[in-house]
PDB file of C-alpha atoms in Angstrom:
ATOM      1  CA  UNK A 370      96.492  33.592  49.687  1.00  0.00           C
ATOM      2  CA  UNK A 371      94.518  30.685  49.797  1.00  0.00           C
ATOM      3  CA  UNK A 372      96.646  27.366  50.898  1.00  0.00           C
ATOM      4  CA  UNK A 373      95.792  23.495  50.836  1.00  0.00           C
ATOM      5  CA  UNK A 374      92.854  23.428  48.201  1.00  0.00           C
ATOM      6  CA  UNK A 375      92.670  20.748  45.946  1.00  0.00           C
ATOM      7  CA  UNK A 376      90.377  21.355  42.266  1.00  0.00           C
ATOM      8  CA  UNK A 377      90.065  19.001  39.871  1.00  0.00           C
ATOM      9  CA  UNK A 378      87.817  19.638  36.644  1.00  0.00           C
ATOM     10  CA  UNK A 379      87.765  22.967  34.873  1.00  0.00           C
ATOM     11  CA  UNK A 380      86.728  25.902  36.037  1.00  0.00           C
ATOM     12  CA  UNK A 381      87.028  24.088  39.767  1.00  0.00           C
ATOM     13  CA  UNK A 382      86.914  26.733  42.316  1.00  0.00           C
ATOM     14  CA  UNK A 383      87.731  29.152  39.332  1.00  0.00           C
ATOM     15  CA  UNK A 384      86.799  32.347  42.120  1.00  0.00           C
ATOM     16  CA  UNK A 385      89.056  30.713  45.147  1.00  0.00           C
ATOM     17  CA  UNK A 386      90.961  33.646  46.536  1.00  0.00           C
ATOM     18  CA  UNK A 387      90.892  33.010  49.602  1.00  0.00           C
ATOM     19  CA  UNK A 388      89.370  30.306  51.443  1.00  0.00           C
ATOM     20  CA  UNK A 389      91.136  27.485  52.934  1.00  0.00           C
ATOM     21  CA  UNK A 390      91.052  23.804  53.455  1.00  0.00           C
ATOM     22  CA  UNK A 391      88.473  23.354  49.963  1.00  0.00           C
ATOM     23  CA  UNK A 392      88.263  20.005  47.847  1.00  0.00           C
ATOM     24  CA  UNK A 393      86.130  19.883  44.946  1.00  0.00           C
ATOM     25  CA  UNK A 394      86.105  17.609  42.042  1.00  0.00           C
ATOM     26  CA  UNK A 395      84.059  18.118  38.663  1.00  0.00           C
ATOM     27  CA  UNK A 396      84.052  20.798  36.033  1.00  0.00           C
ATOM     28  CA  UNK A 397      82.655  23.816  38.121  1.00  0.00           C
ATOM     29  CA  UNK A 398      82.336  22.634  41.243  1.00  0.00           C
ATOM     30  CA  UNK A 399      82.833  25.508  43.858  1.00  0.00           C
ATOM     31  CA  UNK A 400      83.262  27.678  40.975  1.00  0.00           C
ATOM     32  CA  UNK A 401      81.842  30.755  42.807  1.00  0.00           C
ATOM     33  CA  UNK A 402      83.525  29.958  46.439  1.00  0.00           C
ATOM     34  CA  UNK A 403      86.308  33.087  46.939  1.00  0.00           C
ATOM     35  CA  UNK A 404      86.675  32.742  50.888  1.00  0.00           C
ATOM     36  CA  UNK A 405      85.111  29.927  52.229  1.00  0.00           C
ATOM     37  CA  UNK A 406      86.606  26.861  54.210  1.00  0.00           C
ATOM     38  CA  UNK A 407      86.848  22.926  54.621  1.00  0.00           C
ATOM     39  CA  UNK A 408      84.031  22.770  51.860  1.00  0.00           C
ATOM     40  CA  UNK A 409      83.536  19.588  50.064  1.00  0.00           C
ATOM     41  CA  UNK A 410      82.078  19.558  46.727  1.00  0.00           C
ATOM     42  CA  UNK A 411      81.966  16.315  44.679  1.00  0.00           C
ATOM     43  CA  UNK A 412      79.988  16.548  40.842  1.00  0.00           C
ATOM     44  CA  UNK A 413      79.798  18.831  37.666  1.00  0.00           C
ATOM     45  CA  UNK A 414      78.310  22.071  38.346  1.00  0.00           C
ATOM     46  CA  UNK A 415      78.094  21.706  42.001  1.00  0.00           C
ATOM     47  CA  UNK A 416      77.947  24.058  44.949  1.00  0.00           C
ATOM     48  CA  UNK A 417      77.536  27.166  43.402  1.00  0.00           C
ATOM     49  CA  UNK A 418      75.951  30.197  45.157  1.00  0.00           C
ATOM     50  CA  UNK A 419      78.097  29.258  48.213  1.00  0.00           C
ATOM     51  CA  UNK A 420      80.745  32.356  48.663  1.00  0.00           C
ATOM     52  CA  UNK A 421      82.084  32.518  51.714  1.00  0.00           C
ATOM     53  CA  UNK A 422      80.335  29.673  53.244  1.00  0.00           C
ATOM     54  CA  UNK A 423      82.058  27.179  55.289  1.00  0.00           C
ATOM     55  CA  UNK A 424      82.201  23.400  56.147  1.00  0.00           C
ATOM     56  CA  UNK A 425      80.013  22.083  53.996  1.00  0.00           C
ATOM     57  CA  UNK A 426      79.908  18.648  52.203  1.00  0.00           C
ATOM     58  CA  UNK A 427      78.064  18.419  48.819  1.00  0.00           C
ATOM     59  CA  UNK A 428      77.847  15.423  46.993  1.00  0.00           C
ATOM     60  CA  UNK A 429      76.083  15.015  43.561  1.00  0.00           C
ATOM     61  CA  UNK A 430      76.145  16.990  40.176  1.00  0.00           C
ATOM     62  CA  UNK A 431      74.497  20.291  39.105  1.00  0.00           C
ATOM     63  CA  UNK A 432      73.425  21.805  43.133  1.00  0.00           C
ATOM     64  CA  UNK A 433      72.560  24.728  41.926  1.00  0.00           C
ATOM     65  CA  UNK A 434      71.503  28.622  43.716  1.00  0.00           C
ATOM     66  CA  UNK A 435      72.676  27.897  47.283  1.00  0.00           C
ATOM     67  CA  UNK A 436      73.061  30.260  50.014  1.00  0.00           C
ATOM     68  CA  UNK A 437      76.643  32.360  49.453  1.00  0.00           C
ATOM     69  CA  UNK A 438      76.805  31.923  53.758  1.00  0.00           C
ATOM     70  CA  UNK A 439      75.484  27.947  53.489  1.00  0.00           C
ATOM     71  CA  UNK A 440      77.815  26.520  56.224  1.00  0.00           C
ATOM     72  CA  UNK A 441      78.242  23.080  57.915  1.00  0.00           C
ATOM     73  CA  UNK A 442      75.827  21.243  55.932  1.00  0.00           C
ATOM     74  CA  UNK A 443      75.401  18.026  54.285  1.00  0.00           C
ATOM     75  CA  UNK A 444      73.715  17.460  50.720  1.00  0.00           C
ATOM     76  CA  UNK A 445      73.201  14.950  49.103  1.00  0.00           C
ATOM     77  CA  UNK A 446      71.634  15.026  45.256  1.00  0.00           C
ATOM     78  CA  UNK A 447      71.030  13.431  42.139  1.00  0.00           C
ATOM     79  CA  UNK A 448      72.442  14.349  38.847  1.00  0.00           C
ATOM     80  CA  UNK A 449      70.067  16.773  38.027  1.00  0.00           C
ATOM     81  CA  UNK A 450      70.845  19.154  41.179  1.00  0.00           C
ATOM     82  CA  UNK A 451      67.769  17.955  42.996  1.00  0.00           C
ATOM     83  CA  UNK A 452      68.619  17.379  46.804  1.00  0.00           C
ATOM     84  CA  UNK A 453      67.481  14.126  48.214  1.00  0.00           C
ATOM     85  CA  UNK A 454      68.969  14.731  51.667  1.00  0.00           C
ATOM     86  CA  UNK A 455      70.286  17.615  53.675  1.00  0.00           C
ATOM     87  CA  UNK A 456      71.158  18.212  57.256  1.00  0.00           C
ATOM     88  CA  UNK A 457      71.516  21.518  58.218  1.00  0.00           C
ATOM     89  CA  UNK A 458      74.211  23.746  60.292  1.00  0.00           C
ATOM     90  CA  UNK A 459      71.592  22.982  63.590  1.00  0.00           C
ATOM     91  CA  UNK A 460      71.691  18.644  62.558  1.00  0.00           C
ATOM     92  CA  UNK A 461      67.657  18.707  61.042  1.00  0.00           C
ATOM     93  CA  UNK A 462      67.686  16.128  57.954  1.00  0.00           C
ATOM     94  CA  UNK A 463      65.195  16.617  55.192  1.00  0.00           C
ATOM     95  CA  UNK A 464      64.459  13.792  53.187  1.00  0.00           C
ATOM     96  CA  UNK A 465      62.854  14.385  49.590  1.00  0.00           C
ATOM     97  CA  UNK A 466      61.098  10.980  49.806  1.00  0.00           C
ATOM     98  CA  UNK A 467      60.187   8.354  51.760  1.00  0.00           C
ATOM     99  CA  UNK A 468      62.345   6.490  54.462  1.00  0.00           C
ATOM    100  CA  UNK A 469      62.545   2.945  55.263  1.00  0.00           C
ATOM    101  CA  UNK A 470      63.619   1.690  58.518  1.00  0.00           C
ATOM    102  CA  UNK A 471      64.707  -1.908  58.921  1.00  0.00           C
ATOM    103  CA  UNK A 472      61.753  -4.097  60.190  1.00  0.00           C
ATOM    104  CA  UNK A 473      62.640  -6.181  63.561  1.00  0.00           C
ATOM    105  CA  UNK A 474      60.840  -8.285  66.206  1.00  0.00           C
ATOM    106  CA  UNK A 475      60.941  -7.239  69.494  1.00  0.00           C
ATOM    107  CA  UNK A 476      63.475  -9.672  70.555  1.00  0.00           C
ATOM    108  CA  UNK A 477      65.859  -8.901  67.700  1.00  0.00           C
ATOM    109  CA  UNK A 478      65.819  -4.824  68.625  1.00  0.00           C
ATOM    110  CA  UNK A 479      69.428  -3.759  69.616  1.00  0.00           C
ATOM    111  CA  UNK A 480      69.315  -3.041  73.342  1.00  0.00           C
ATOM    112  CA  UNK A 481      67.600   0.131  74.006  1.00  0.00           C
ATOM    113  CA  UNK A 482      70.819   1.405  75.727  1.00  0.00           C
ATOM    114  CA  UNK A 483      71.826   2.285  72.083  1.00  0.00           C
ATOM    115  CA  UNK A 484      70.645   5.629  72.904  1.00  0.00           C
ATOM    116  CA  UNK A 485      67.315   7.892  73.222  1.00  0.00           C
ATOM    117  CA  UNK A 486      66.196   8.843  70.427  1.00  0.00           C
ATOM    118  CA  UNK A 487      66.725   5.912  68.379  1.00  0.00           C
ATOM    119  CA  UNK A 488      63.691   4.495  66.203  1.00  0.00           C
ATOM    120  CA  UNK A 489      62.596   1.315  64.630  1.00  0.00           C
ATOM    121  CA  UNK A 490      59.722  -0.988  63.616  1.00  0.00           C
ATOM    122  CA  UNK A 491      58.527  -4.003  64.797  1.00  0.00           C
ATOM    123  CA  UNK A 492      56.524  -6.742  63.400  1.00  0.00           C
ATOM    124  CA  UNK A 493      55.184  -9.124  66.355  1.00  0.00           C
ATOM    125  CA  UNK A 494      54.380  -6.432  68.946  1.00  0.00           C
ATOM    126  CA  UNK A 495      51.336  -7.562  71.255  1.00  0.00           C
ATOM    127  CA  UNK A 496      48.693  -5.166  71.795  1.00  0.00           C
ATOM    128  CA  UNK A 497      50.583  -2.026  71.697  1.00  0.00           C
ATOM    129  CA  UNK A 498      49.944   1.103  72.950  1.00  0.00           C
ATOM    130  CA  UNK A 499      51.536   4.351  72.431  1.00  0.00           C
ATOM    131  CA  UNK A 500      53.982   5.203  74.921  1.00  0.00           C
ATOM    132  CA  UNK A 501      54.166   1.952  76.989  1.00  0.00           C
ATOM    133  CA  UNK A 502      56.990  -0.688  76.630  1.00  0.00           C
ATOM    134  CA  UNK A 503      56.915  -2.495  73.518  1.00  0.00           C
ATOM    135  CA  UNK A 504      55.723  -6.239  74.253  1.00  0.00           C
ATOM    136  CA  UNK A 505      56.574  -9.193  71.533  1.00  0.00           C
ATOM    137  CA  UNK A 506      54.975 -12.478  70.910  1.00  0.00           C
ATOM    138  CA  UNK A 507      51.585 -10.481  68.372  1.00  0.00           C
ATOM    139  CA  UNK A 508      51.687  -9.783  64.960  1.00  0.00           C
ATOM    140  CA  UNK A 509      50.887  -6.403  64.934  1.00  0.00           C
ATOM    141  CA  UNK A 510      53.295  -4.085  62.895  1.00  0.00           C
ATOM    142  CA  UNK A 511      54.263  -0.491  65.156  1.00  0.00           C
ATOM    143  CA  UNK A 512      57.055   1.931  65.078  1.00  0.00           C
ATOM    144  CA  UNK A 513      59.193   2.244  68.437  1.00  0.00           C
ATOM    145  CA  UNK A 514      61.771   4.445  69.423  1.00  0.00           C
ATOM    146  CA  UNK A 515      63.962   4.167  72.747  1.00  0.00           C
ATOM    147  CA  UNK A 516      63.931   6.139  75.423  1.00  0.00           C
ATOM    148  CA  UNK A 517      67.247   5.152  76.728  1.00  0.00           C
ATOM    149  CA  UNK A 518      66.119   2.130  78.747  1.00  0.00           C
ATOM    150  CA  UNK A 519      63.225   1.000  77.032  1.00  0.00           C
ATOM    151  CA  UNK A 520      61.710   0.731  73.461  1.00  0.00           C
ATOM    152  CA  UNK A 521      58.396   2.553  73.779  1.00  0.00           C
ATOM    153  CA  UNK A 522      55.254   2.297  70.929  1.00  0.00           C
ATOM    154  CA  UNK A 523      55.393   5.336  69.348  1.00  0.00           C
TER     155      UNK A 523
END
């Protein structure tokens, strides 16, 4: 039998039998889950389709036809089911929309030590060109990201 679940709103988890660890608050929310675990499901009408699907986190109303296996992802939606954000079981985040980065100079970056991988924009870089150090004291606007070290044009 299923233990530790927490449902609040009718019809919450209505088809839990049983799957473990489950929160969901809003009328309907994991309505269809039976055996799934450590889900997350915060709106009306949200996170249906998932069945046996585990570890997810699903935040906004009305998300709609997913996967009955959807495990260990993250959505993020508006109130009319669309999904703004979502990173997937393997950590790929889809944005539905544009993203904004905060805009530094190259002497405000954080120290590039912050990890590979990490990416910014610049607004005074000086004569950039992709793949080398990035170089203040210009005015021309560039995305970097850091290699570790370094933030590199790119």
């Amino acid at each position: 039998h299923h233990k530790f679940n927490v449902a609040v709103g009718e019809d919450a988890q209505a088809y839990a039998n049983s799957g473990n660890n489950n929160t969901s608050v809003g009328a309907k929310s994991l309505l269809e889950n039976g055996s799934g675990n450590n889900n997350t499901a915060i709106g009306y009408n949200t996170g249906l389709g998932i069945r046996t699907g585990n570890s997810n986190t699903i935040l906004g109303a009305n998300v709609t036809g997913l996967s009955p296996t959807l495990s260990n992802n993250i959505i993020l939606a508006d109130g009319d089911g669309v999904i703004r954000m979502q990173t997937s079981n393997l950590g790929h985040t889809t944005f539905d929309g544009l993203t904004k980065n905060k805009v530094y100079t190259v002497a405000t970056l954080p120290v590039a030590t912050v990890g590979a991988g990490f990416r910014g924009c610049v607004s005074d870089a000086l004569a950039p060109t992709f793949g080398a150090t990035v170089t203040g004291g210009g005015a021309v606007f560039t995305s970097v990201i850091s290699d570790g070290t370094n933030w590199l044009v790119g």
